[in-house]
Amino acid sequence: MRFLLIAALLAFAPAAGAAETPMKTKTPAAAVAALVRFTAPKGWTASDYANSEGADPVVRFENLSDAITLKVYGAPGSAYATTEAFLAGPAATSRGEAPTEEGTVTVAGRKLKLYRRRFPVNIPDPHGPQVPLMLGNELFAIVPVKGKRFVVLSCLRESPVPDAEGSGEKVWAAFLKTVKPR
């Protein structure tokens, strides 16, 4: 009898513990998709995650050294409450300097400013031999969406070696044609 009572209590223990820790019902990918529609690049690997304790969802597509990302900011608890804060922060700057304007890009019929930033892809060992700092490139545009939220669409190359054929940027240009805020 005692064994049955202990077994019954143990059977309900996981359910009781689960009730104490609320589960997130929305994935980062679903949170991004609720704000913007898009078609994923064919053959690229998809992943999603969230920063700022879930306030900043991210969808990322990768192919070798190239990546396309959609990052959502502006929600309560977000790392960046406004586009101005984003453009002044480390996610948009090049080693502390403002991103450079690279013209415009059209997304869902709207002309948006196109920016470029450079970022380190290797951090040299300060105690080892001196090697030059290598920088990758990121092109990005900011799309306003519902309320104070905004989506940063970016194409980045995480390699100091330029893509002579520009294949990552070509895929990004095709991807931008599919993006539509909800």
CSV table of N, CA and C in Angstrom, one decimal:
chain,number,residue,atom,x,y,z
A,1,MET,N,0.8,-1.2,0.0
A,1,MET,CA,0.0,0.0,0.0
A,1,MET,C,0.9,1.3,0.0
A,2,ARG,N,1.9,1.3,0.9
A,2,ARG,CA,2.8,2.4,0.9
A,2,ARG,C,3.5,2.6,-0.4
A,3,PHE,N,3.9,1.5,-1.1
A,3,PHE,CA,4.5,1.6,-2.4
A,3,PHE,C,3.6,2.3,-3.4
A,4,LEU,N,2.3,1.9,-3.4
A,4,LEU,CA,1.4,2.5,-4.3
A,4,LEU,C,1.2,4.0,-4.1
A,5,LEU,N,1.2,4.4,-2.8
A,5,LEU,CA,1.0,5.8,-2.5
A,5,LEU,C,2.2,6.6,-2.9
A,6,ILE,N,3.4,6.1,-2.7
A,6,ILE,CA,4.6,6.8,-3.2
A,6,ILE,C,4.7,6.9,-4.7
A,7,ALA,N,4.3,5.8,-5.4
A,7,ALA,CA,4.3,5.8,-6.8
A,7,ALA,C,3.3,6.8,-7.4
A,8,ALA,N,2.1,6.9,-6.7
A,8,ALA,CA,1.1,7.9,-7.2
A,8,ALA,C,1.6,9.3,-7.0
A,9,LEU,N,2.3,9.6,-5.9
A,9,LEU,CA,2.8,10.9,-5.6
A,9,LEU,C,3.9,11.3,-6.7
A,10,LEU,N,4.8,10.3,-7.0
A,10,LEU,CA,5.8,10.6,-7.9
A,10,LEU,C,5.3,10.8,-9.3
A,11,ALA,N,4.2,10.1,-9.6
A,11,ALA,CA,3.6,10.3,-11.0
A,11,ALA,C,3.1,11.7,-11.2
A,12,PHE,N,2.6,12.3,-10.1
A,12,PHE,CA,2.1,13.7,-10.2
A,12,PHE,C,3.1,14.7,-10.0
A,13,ALA,N,4.3,14.4,-9.5
A,13,ALA,CA,5.4,15.4,-9.2
A,13,ALA,C,5.8,16.1,-10.5
A,14,PRO,N,6.0,15.5,-11.6
A,14,PRO,CA,6.4,16.3,-12.8
A,14,PRO,C,5.3,17.3,-13.2
A,15,ALA,N,4.1,16.9,-13.1
A,15,ALA,CA,3.0,17.8,-13.5
A,15,ALA,C,2.9,19.0,-12.6
A,16,ALA,N,3.1,18.8,-11.3
A,16,ALA,CA,3.1,19.9,-10.4
A,16,ALA,C,4.3,20.8,-10.6
A,17,GLY,N,5.4,20.3,-10.9
A,17,GLY,CA,6.6,21.1,-11.2
A,17,GLY,C,6.4,21.9,-12.5
A,18,ALA,N,5.8,21.3,-13.5
A,18,ALA,CA,5.6,22.0,-14.8
A,18,ALA,C,4.6,23.2,-14.6
A,19,ALA,N,3.6,23.0,-13.7
A,19,ALA,CA,2.7,24.1,-13.4
A,19,ALA,C,3.4,25.4,-12.8
A,20,GLU,N,4.5,25.1,-12.1
A,20,GLU,CA,5.2,26.3,-11.5
A,20,GLU,C,6.0,27.0,-12.5
A,21,THR,N,6.5,26.4,-13.5
A,21,THR,CA,7.3,27.1,-14.5
A,21,THR,C,6.4,27.2,-15.8
A,22,PRO,N,5.9,28.4,-16.1
A,22,PRO,CA,5.1,28.6,-17.3
A,22,PRO,C,5.9,28.3,-18.6
A,23,MET,N,5.3,27.6,-19.5
A,23,MET,CA,6.0,27.4,-20.8
A,23,MET,C,5.7,28.5,-21.8
A,24,LYS,N,6.6,28.8,-22.6
A,24,LYS,CA,6.4,29.8,-23.7
A,24,LYS,C,5.6,29.0,-24.8
A,25,THR,N,4.5,29.6,-25.2
A,25,THR,CA,3.7,28.9,-26.2
A,25,THR,C,4.2,29.4,-27.6
A,26,LYS,N,4.8,30.5,-27.7
A,26,LYS,CA,5.2,31.1,-29.0
A,26,LYS,C,6.7,30.9,-29.2
A,27,THR,N,7.1,30.3,-30.3
A,27,THR,CA,8.5,30.2,-30.6
A,27,THR,C,9.0,31.6,-31.1
A,28,PRO,N,10.3,31.8,-31.1
A,28,PRO,CA,10.8,33.1,-31.7
A,28,PRO,C,10.4,33.2,-33.2
A,29,ALA,N,10.4,32.1,-33.9
A,29,ALA,CA,10.0,32.1,-35.3
A,29,ALA,C,8.6,32.5,-35.5
A,30,ALA,N,7.7,32.0,-34.6
A,30,ALA,CA,6.3,32.4,-34.7
A,30,ALA,C,6.1,33.9,-34.3
A,31,ALA,N,6.9,34.4,-33.4
A,31,ALA,CA,6.8,35.8,-33.0
A,31,ALA,C,7.2,36.7,-34.1
A,32,VAL,N,8.2,36.3,-34.9
A,32,VAL,CA,8.6,37.1,-36.1
A,32,VAL,C,7.6,37.0,-37.1
A,33,ALA,N,7.1,35.8,-37.4
A,33,ALA,CA,6.1,35.5,-38.4
A,33,ALA,C,4.8,36.3,-38.1
A,34,ALA,N,4.5,36.6,-36.9
A,34,ALA,CA,3.3,37.3,-36.5
A,34,ALA,C,3.4,38.8,-37.0
A,35,LEU,N,4.6,39.3,-37.2
A,35,LEU,CA,4.8,40.7,-37.6
A,35,LEU,C,5.2,40.9,-39.0
A,36,VAL,N,5.8,39.8,-39.7
A,36,VAL,CA,6.2,40.0,-41.0
A,36,VAL,C,6.1,38.6,-41.8
A,37,ARG,N,5.7,38.7,-43.0
A,37,ARG,CA,5.7,37.5,-43.8
A,37,ARG,C,6.9,37.4,-44.7
A,38,PHE,N,7.4,36.2,-45.0
A,38,PHE,CA,8.6,36.1,-45.9
A,38,PHE,C,8.7,34.7,-46.3
A,39,THR,N,9.4,34.5,-47.4
A,39,THR,CA,9.7,33.2,-47.9
A,39,THR,C,11.2,32.8,-47.6
A,40,ALA,N,11.4,31.7,-47.0
A,40,ALA,CA,12.8,31.3,-46.6
A,40,ALA,C,13.6,31.1,-47.9
A,41,PRO,N,14.9,31.4,-47.8
A,41,PRO,CA,15.8,31.1,-49.0
A,41,PRO,C,15.9,29.6,-49.1
A,42,LYS,N,15.8,29.1,-50.3
A,42,LYS,CA,15.9,27.6,-50.6
A,42,LYS,C,17.3,27.2,-50.3
A,43,GLY,N,17.4,26.0,-49.6
A,43,GLY,CA,18.7,25.4,-49.4
A,43,GLY,C,19.5,26.0,-48.2
A,44,TRP,N,19.0,27.1,-47.6
A,44,TRP,CA,19.7,27.7,-46.5
A,44,TRP,C,19.1,27.0,-45.2
A,45,THR,N,20.0,26.9,-44.2
A,45,THR,CA,19.6,26.3,-42.9
A,45,THR,C,19.0,27.4,-42.0
A,46,ALA,N,17.8,27.1,-41.5
A,46,ALA,CA,17.0,28.0,-40.6
A,46,ALA,C,17.2,27.7,-39.2
A,47,SER,N,17.2,28.8,-38.4
A,47,SER,CA,17.2,28.6,-36.9
A,47,SER,C,16.5,29.9,-36.3
A,48,ASP,N,16.1,29.7,-35.1
A,48,ASP,CA,15.5,30.9,-34.4
A,48,ASP,C,15.9,30.9,-32.9
A,49,TYR,N,15.9,32.1,-32.4
A,49,TYR,CA,16.3,32.2,-31.0
A,49,TYR,C,15.7,33.6,-30.5
A,50,ALA,N,15.8,33.9,-29.2
A,50,ALA,CA,15.4,35.2,-28.7
A,50,ALA,C,16.4,35.7,-27.8
A,51,ASN,N,16.6,37.0,-27.9
A,51,ASN,CA,17.5,37.8,-26.9
A,51,ASN,C,16.6,38.6,-26.0
A,52,SER,N,17.2,39.2,-25.0
A,52,SER,CA,16.5,40.0,-24.0
A,52,SER,C,15.4,39.3,-23.3
A,53,GLU,N,15.7,38.1,-22.9
A,53,GLU,CA,14.7,37.3,-22.1
A,53,GLU,C,13.4,37.1,-23.0
A,54,GLY,N,13.6,36.9,-24.3
A,54,GLY,CA,12.5,36.6,-25.1
A,54,GLY,C,11.9,37.8,-25.8
A,55,ALA,N,12.3,39.1,-25.4
A,55,ALA,CA,11.7,40.3,-26.0
A,55,ALA,C,12.1,40.5,-27.4
A,56,ASP,N,13.3,40.0,-27.9
A,56,ASP,CA,13.8,40.3,-29.2
A,56,ASP,C,14.0,39.0,-30.0
A,57,PRO,N,12.9,38.5,-30.6
A,57,PRO,CA,13.0,37.2,-31.4
A,57,PRO,C,13.8,37.4,-32.7
A,58,VAL,N,14.5,36.3,-33.1
A,58,VAL,CA,15.4,36.4,-34.3
A,58,VAL,C,15.1,35.1,-35.1
A,59,VAL,N,15.0,35.3,-36.4
A,59,VAL,CA,15.0,34.2,-37.3
A,59,VAL,C,16.3,34.3,-38.2
A,60,ARG,N,17.0,33.3,-38.4
A,60,ARG,CA,18.3,33.3,-39.1
A,60,ARG,C,18.4,32.2,-40.1
A,61,PHE,N,18.8,32.5,-41.3
A,61,PHE,CA,19.1,31.6,-42.4
A,61,PHE,C,20.5,31.6,-42.7
A,62,GLU,N,21.2,30.5,-42.8
A,62,GLU,CA,22.6,30.4,-43.1
A,62,GLU,C,23.0,29.5,-44.3
A,63,ASN,N,24.0,29.9,-44.9
A,63,ASN,CA,24.6,29.2,-46.0
A,63,ASN,C,26.1,29.5,-46.0
A,64,LEU,N,26.9,28.6,-45.5
A,64,LEU,CA,28.4,28.7,-45.4
A,64,LEU,C,28.7,30.0,-44.6
A,65,SER,N,29.4,31.0,-45.1
A,65,SER,CA,29.7,32.2,-44.4
A,65,SER,C,28.7,33.3,-44.5
A,66,ASP,N,27.6,33.0,-45.2
A,66,ASP,CA,26.5,34.1,-45.4
A,66,ASP,C,25.3,33.8,-44.5
A,67,ALA,N,24.7,34.8,-44.1
A,67,ALA,CA,23.5,34.7,-43.2
A,67,ALA,C,22.5,35.8,-43.6
A,68,ILE,N,21.2,35.5,-43.5
A,68,ILE,CA,20.2,36.5,-43.6
A,68,ILE,C,19.4,36.4,-42.3
A,69,THR,N,19.2,37.5,-41.6
A,69,THR,CA,18.5,37.5,-40.3
A,69,THR,C,17.3,38.5,-40.3
A,70,LEU,N,16.3,38.2,-39.5
A,70,LEU,CA,15.2,39.1,-39.2
A,70,LEU,C,15.2,39.2,-37.7
A,71,LYS,N,15.5,40.4,-37.2
A,71,LYS,CA,15.6,40.6,-35.7
A,71,LYS,C,14.5,41.6,-35.4
A,72,VAL,N,13.6,41.3,-34.4
A,72,VAL,CA,12.6,42.2,-34.0
A,72,VAL,C,12.9,42.9,-32.7
A,73,TYR,N,12.7,44.2,-32.7
A,73,TYR,CA,13.0,45.0,-31.5
A,73,TYR,C,11.8,45.9,-31.2
A,74,GLY,N,11.8,46.6,-30.1
A,74,GLY,CA,10.8,47.6,-29.7
A,74,GLY,C,9.8,47.2,-28.8
A,75,ALA,N,9.8,45.9,-28.4
A,75,ALA,CA,8.8,45.4,-27.4
A,75,ALA,C,9.2,45.8,-26.0
A,76,PRO,N,8.3,45.8,-25.0
A,76,PRO,CA,8.8,46.0,-23.6
A,76,PRO,C,9.9,45.0,-23.3
A,77,GLY,N,11.0,45.5,-22.7
A,77,GLY,CA,12.1,44.7,-22.3
A,77,GLY,C,13.1,44.5,-23.4
A,78,SER,N,12.9,45.1,-24.6
A,78,SER,CA,13.8,44.9,-25.7
A,78,SER,C,15.1,45.6,-25.5
A,79,ALA,N,16.1,45.1,-26.1
A,79,ALA,CA,17.4,45.8,-26.0
A,79,ALA,C,17.4,47.1,-26.7
A,80,TYR,N,16.5,47.3,-27.7
A,80,TYR,CA,16.4,48.6,-28.4
A,80,TYR,C,14.9,49.0,-28.5
A,81,ALA,N,14.6,50.1,-27.8
A,81,ALA,CA,13.2,50.5,-27.8
A,81,ALA,C,12.8,51.3,-29.0
A,82,THR,N,13.8,51.9,-29.7
A,82,THR,CA,13.5,52.7,-30.9
A,82,THR,C,14.6,52.4,-31.9
A,83,THR,N,14.3,52.8,-33.1
A,83,THR,CA,15.3,52.7,-34.2
A,83,THR,C,16.5,53.5,-34.0
A,84,GLU,N,16.3,54.7,-33.4
A,84,GLU,CA,17.4,55.6,-33.1
A,84,GLU,C,18.4,54.9,-32.1
A,85,ALA,N,17.8,54.2,-31.1
A,85,ALA,CA,18.6,53.5,-30.1
A,85,ALA,C,19.4,52.3,-30.8
A,86,PHE,N,18.7,51.7,-31.7
A,86,PHE,CA,19.3,50.6,-32.4
A,86,PHE,C,20.5,51.1,-33.2
A,87,LEU,N,20.3,52.1,-34.0
A,87,LEU,CA,21.4,52.7,-34.9
A,87,LEU,C,22.6,53.2,-34.1
A,88,ALA,N,22.4,53.5,-32.8
A,88,ALA,CA,23.5,54.0,-32.0
A,88,ALA,C,24.1,52.9,-31.2
A,89,GLY,N,23.5,51.7,-31.2
A,89,GLY,CA,24.0,50.6,-30.3
A,89,GLY,C,25.0,49.7,-31.1
A,90,PRO,N,25.6,48.8,-30.3
A,90,PRO,CA,26.6,47.9,-30.9
A,90,PRO,C,26.1,46.9,-32.0
A,91,ALA,N,24.8,46.7,-32.0
A,91,ALA,CA,24.2,45.8,-33.1
A,91,ALA,C,24.2,46.5,-34.5
A,92,ALA,N,24.4,47.8,-34.5
A,92,ALA,CA,24.4,48.5,-35.8
A,92,ALA,C,25.7,49.2,-36.1
A,93,THR,N,26.5,49.4,-35.1
A,93,THR,CA,27.7,50.3,-35.3
A,93,THR,C,28.9,49.4,-35.7
A,94,SER,N,29.8,50.1,-36.3
A,94,SER,CA,31.1,49.5,-36.7
A,94,SER,C,32.2,49.9,-35.7
A,95,ARG,N,32.4,49.0,-34.7
A,95,ARG,CA,33.4,49.3,-33.7
A,95,ARG,C,33.2,50.6,-33.1
A,96,GLY,N,31.9,51.0,-32.8
A,96,GLY,CA,31.6,52.2,-32.1
A,96,GLY,C,31.2,53.4,-33.1
A,97,GLU,N,31.5,53.2,-34.4
A,97,GLU,CA,31.2,54.3,-35.3
A,97,GLU,C,29.8,54.0,-36.0
A,98,ALA,N,29.1,55.0,-36.3
A,98,ALA,CA,27.8,54.9,-36.9
A,98,ALA,C,27.9,54.0,-38.2
A,99,PRO,N,26.8,53.3,-38.5
A,99,PRO,CA,26.8,52.5,-39.8
A,99,PRO,C,26.8,53.5,-40.9
A,100,THR,N,27.4,53.0,-42.1
A,100,THR,CA,27.4,53.9,-43.2
A,100,THR,C,26.1,53.7,-44.1
A,101,GLU,N,25.6,54.7,-44.6
A,101,GLU,CA,24.5,54.6,-45.5
A,101,GLU,C,24.9,54.2,-46.9
A,102,GLU,N,24.2,53.1,-47.4
A,102,GLU,CA,24.6,52.5,-48.7
A,102,GLU,C,23.5,52.7,-49.8
A,103,GLY,N,22.7,53.7,-49.6
A,103,GLY,CA,21.6,53.9,-50.5
A,103,GLY,C,20.3,53.5,-50.0
A,104,THR,N,19.4,52.9,-50.9
A,104,THR,CA,18.1,52.4,-50.4
A,104,THR,C,17.8,51.0,-51.0
A,105,VAL,N,16.8,50.4,-50.4
A,105,VAL,CA,16.4,49.1,-50.8
A,105,VAL,C,14.8,49.2,-50.7
A,106,THR,N,14.2,48.5,-51.6
A,106,THR,CA,12.7,48.4,-51.6
A,106,THR,C,12.2,47.2,-50.9
A,107,VAL,N,11.4,47.3,-49.9
A,107,VAL,CA,10.7,46.2,-49.2
A,107,VAL,C,9.3,46.5,-49.1
A,108,ALA,N,8.5,45.6,-49.6
A,108,ALA,CA,7.0,45.7,-49.7
A,108,ALA,C,6.5,47.1,-50.2
A,109,GLY,N,7.2,47.5,-51.3
A,109,GLY,CA,6.8,48.8,-52.0
A,109,GLY,C,7.3,50.0,-51.3
A,110,ARG,N,8.1,49.9,-50.2
A,110,ARG,CA,8.6,51.1,-49.5
A,110,ARG,C,10.1,51.1,-49.7
A,111,LYS,N,10.6,52.3,-49.9
A,111,LYS,CA,12.0,52.6,-50.0
A,111,LYS,C,12.6,52.8,-48.6
A,112,LEU,N,13.5,52.0,-48.2
A,112,LEU,CA,14.1,52.0,-46.9
A,112,LEU,C,15.6,52.3,-47.0
A,113,LYS,N,16.2,53.0,-46.1
A,113,LYS,CA,17.6,53.2,-46.1
A,113,LYS,C,18.3,51.9,-45.9
A,114,LEU,N,19.4,51.8,-46.6
A,114,LEU,CA,20.3,50.6,-46.5
A,114,LEU,C,21.5,51.0,-45.8
A,115,TYR,N,21.9,50.3,-44.8
A,115,TYR,CA,23.1,50.6,-44.0
A,115,TYR,C,24.1,49.4,-44.1
A,116,ARG,N,25.4,49.8,-43.8
A,116,ARG,CA,26.5,48.8,-43.7
A,116,ARG,C,27.2,49.0,-42.4
A,117,ARG,N,27.5,47.9,-41.8
A,117,ARG,CA,28.4,47.9,-40.7
A,117,ARG,C,29.5,46.8,-40.8
A,118,ARG,N,30.6,47.0,-40.2
A,118,ARG,CA,31.7,46.0,-40.2
A,118,ARG,C,31.8,45.5,-38.8
A,119,PHE,N,32.1,44.2,-38.6
A,119,PHE,CA,32.3,43.6,-37.3
A,119,PHE,C,33.4,42.6,-37.3
A,120,PRO,N,34.1,42.5,-36.1
A,120,PRO,CA,35.2,41.5,-36.1
A,120,PRO,C,34.7,40.1,-36.3
A,121,VAL,N,35.5,39.3,-37.1
A,121,VAL,CA,35.2,37.9,-37.2
A,121,VAL,C,36.4,37.1,-36.6
A,122,ASN,N,37.4,37.7,-36.2
A,122,ASN,CA,38.4,37.1,-35.4
A,122,ASN,C,38.9,38.1,-34.3
A,123,ILE,N,39.0,37.6,-33.1
A,123,ILE,CA,39.5,38.4,-32.0
A,123,ILE,C,40.9,37.9,-31.7
A,124,PRO,N,42.0,38.6,-32.1
A,124,PRO,CA,43.3,38.2,-31.9
A,124,PRO,C,43.6,38.0,-30.4
A,125,ASP,N,44.5,37.0,-30.1
A,125,ASP,CA,44.9,36.8,-28.7
A,125,ASP,C,45.9,37.9,-28.3
A,126,PRO,N,45.6,38.7,-27.3
A,126,PRO,CA,46.4,39.8,-26.9
A,126,PRO,C,47.8,39.3,-26.4
A,127,HIS,N,47.9,38.0,-26.1
A,127,HIS,CA,49.2,37.5,-25.6
A,127,HIS,C,49.9,36.7,-26.6
A,128,GLY,N,49.3,36.5,-27.8
A,128,GLY,CA,49.9,35.8,-28.9
A,128,GLY,C,50.5,36.7,-29.9
A,129,PRO,N,50.9,36.1,-31.0
A,129,PRO,CA,51.5,36.9,-32.1
A,129,PRO,C,50.4,37.9,-32.6
A,130,GLN,N,50.9,39.1,-33.0
A,130,GLN,CA,50.0,40.1,-33.5
A,130,GLN,C,49.5,39.8,-34.9
A,131,VAL,N,48.2,39.7,-35.0
A,131,VAL,CA,47.6,39.4,-36.3
A,131,VAL,C,46.6,40.5,-36.6
A,132,PRO,N,46.4,40.9,-37.8
A,132,PRO,CA,45.4,41.9,-38.1
A,132,PRO,C,44.0,41.5,-37.8
A,133,LEU,N,43.2,42.5,-37.3
A,133,LEU,CA,41.8,42.2,-37.0
A,133,LEU,C,41.1,42.1,-38.4
A,134,MET,N,40.4,41.0,-38.5
A,134,MET,CA,39.6,40.7,-39.7
A,134,MET,C,38.1,41.1,-39.5
A,135,LEU,N,37.5,41.7,-40.5
A,135,LEU,CA,36.2,42.2,-40.3
A,135,LEU,C,35.2,41.6,-41.4
A,136,GLY,N,34.0,41.3,-40.9
A,136,GLY,CA,33.0,40.9,-41.8
A,136,GLY,C,32.1,42.1,-42.1
A,137,ASN,N,31.1,41.9,-43.0
A,137,ASN,CA,30.2,42.9,-43.4
A,137,ASN,C,28.8,42.5,-43.2
A,138,GLU,N,28.0,43.5,-42.8
A,138,GLU,CA,26.5,43.3,-42.7
A,138,GLU,C,25.8,44.5,-43.3
A,139,LEU,N,24.9,44.2,-44.3
A,139,LEU,CA,24.0,45.2,-44.8
A,139,LEU,C,22.7,45.0,-44.1
A,140,PHE,N,22.0,46.1,-43.8
A,140,PHE,CA,20.7,46.0,-43.1
A,140,PHE,C,19.8,47.1,-43.4
A,141,ALA,N,18.5,46.9,-43.3
A,141,ALA,CA,17.4,47.8,-43.4
A,141,ALA,C,16.5,47.7,-42.3
A,142,ILE,N,15.8,48.7,-41.9
A,142,ILE,CA,14.9,48.7,-40.8
A,142,ILE,C,13.5,48.9,-41.3
A,143,VAL,N,12.6,47.9,-41.0
A,143,VAL,CA,11.2,47.9,-41.4
A,143,VAL,C,10.3,48.2,-40.2
A,144,PRO,N,9.6,49.3,-40.2
A,144,PRO,CA,8.6,49.5,-39.1
A,144,PRO,C,7.5,48.5,-39.2
A,145,VAL,N,7.0,48.0,-38.1
A,145,VAL,CA,5.9,47.1,-38.0
A,145,VAL,C,4.9,47.6,-37.0
A,146,LYS,N,4.1,46.7,-36.4
A,146,LYS,CA,3.0,47.0,-35.5
A,146,LYS,C,3.5,47.8,-34.3
A,147,GLY,N,2.8,48.9,-33.9
A,147,GLY,CA,3.1,49.7,-32.7
A,147,GLY,C,4.5,50.3,-32.8
A,148,LYS,N,5.3,50.1,-31.8
A,148,LYS,CA,6.6,50.6,-31.8
A,148,LYS,C,7.7,49.6,-32.2
A,149,ARG,N,7.2,48.5,-32.6
A,149,ARG,CA,8.1,47.4,-33.0
A,149,ARG,C,8.7,47.7,-34.4
A,150,PHE,N,9.9,47.1,-34.6
A,150,PHE,CA,10.6,47.2,-35.9
A,150,PHE,C,11.4,46.0,-36.2
A,151,VAL,N,11.6,45.6,-37.4
A,151,VAL,CA,12.3,44.5,-37.8
A,151,VAL,C,13.6,44.9,-38.6
A,152,VAL,N,14.7,44.4,-38.1
A,152,VAL,CA,16.0,44.7,-38.8
A,152,VAL,C,16.2,43.5,-39.8
A,153,LEU,N,16.2,43.7,-41.0
A,153,LEU,CA,16.5,42.7,-42.1
A,153,LEU,C,18.0,42.8,-42.4
A,154,SER,N,18.7,41.8,-42.3
A,154,SER,CA,20.1,41.9,-42.6
A,154,SER,C,20.7,40.8,-43.4
A,155,CYS,N,21.7,41.1,-44.1
A,155,CYS,CA,22.5,40.1,-44.9
A,155,CYS,C,24.0,40.3,-44.4
A,156,LEU,N,24.5,39.2,-43.9
A,156,LEU,CA,25.9,39.4,-43.4
A,156,LEU,C,26.8,38.3,-43.9
A,157,ARG,N,28.0,38.7,-44.0
A,157,ARG,CA,29.1,37.7,-44.4
A,157,ARG,C,30.1,37.6,-43.2
A,158,GLU,N,30.1,36.5,-42.6
A,158,GLU,CA,31.0,36.3,-41.5
A,158,GLU,C,32.3,35.7,-41.9
A,159,SER,N,32.9,36.4,-42.8
A,159,SER,CA,34.2,36.1,-43.3
A,159,SER,C,34.9,37.3,-43.9
A,160,PRO,N,36.2,37.5,-43.6
A,160,PRO,CA,36.9,38.7,-44.2
A,160,PRO,C,37.1,38.5,-45.7
A,161,VAL,N,36.9,37.3,-46.2
A,161,VAL,CA,37.1,37.1,-47.7
A,161,VAL,C,35.8,37.5,-48.4
A,162,PRO,N,35.9,38.5,-49.3
A,162,PRO,CA,34.7,38.9,-50.0
A,162,PRO,C,34.1,37.8,-50.9
A,163,ASP,N,32.9,37.8,-51.1
A,163,ASP,CA,32.2,36.8,-52.0
A,163,ASP,C,32.3,37.4,-53.4
A,164,ALA,N,33.2,37.0,-54.2
A,164,ALA,CA,33.4,37.5,-55.6
A,164,ALA,C,32.2,37.5,-56.4
A,165,GLU,N,31.3,36.5,-56.2
A,165,GLU,CA,30.1,36.4,-57.0
A,165,GLU,C,28.9,37.1,-56.4
A,166,GLY,N,29.1,37.5,-55.1
A,166,GLY,CA,28.0,38.2,-54.5
A,166,GLY,C,26.7,37.3,-54.3
A,167,SER,N,26.9,36.0,-54.2
A,167,SER,CA,25.8,35.1,-54.1
A,167,SER,C,24.9,35.3,-52.9
A,168,GLY,N,25.5,35.6,-51.7
A,168,GLY,CA,24.7,35.9,-50.5
A,168,GLY,C,23.8,37.1,-50.7
A,169,GLU,N,24.4,38.2,-51.3
A,169,GLU,CA,23.6,39.4,-51.5
A,169,GLU,C,22.6,39.2,-52.5
A,170,LYS,N,22.8,38.4,-53.5
A,170,LYS,CA,21.8,38.1,-54.5
A,170,LYS,C,20.6,37.3,-53.9
A,171,VAL,N,20.9,36.4,-53.0
A,171,VAL,CA,19.8,35.6,-52.4
A,171,VAL,C,19.1,36.6,-51.4
A,172,TRP,N,19.8,37.5,-50.8
A,172,TRP,CA,19.1,38.5,-49.9
A,172,TRP,C,18.2,39.4,-50.7
A,173,ALA,N,18.7,39.9,-51.9
A,173,ALA,CA,17.8,40.7,-52.7
A,173,ALA,C,16.5,40.0,-53.1
A,174,ALA,N,16.6,38.7,-53.4
A,174,ALA,CA,15.4,37.9,-53.8
A,174,ALA,C,14.6,37.7,-52.5
A,175,PHE,N,15.2,37.5,-51.4
A,175,PHE,CA,14.5,37.4,-50.1
A,175,PHE,C,13.7,38.6,-49.8
A,176,LEU,N,14.3,39.8,-50.0
A,176,LEU,CA,13.6,41.1,-49.7
A,176,LEU,C,12.3,41.2,-50.5
A,177,LYS,N,12.3,40.7,-51.7
A,177,LYS,CA,11.0,40.8,-52.5
A,177,LYS,C,9.9,40.0,-51.9
A,178,THR,N,10.2,39.1,-51.0
A,178,THR,CA,9.1,38.3,-50.3
A,178,THR,C,8.6,38.8,-49.0
A,179,VAL,N,9.3,39.8,-48.5
A,179,VAL,CA,9.1,40.3,-47.1
A,179,VAL,C,7.9,41.3,-47.2
A,180,LYS,N,6.9,41.1,-46.3
A,180,LYS,CA,5.7,42.0,-46.2
A,180,LYS,C,5.3,42.1,-44.7
A,181,PRO,N,5.3,43.3,-44.2
A,181,PRO,CA,4.8,43.5,-42.8
A,181,PRO,C,3.4,43.1,-42.8
A,182,ARG,N,2.9,42.6,-41.6
A,182,ARG,CA,1.5,42.2,-41.5
A,182,ARG,C,0.7,43.4,-40.9
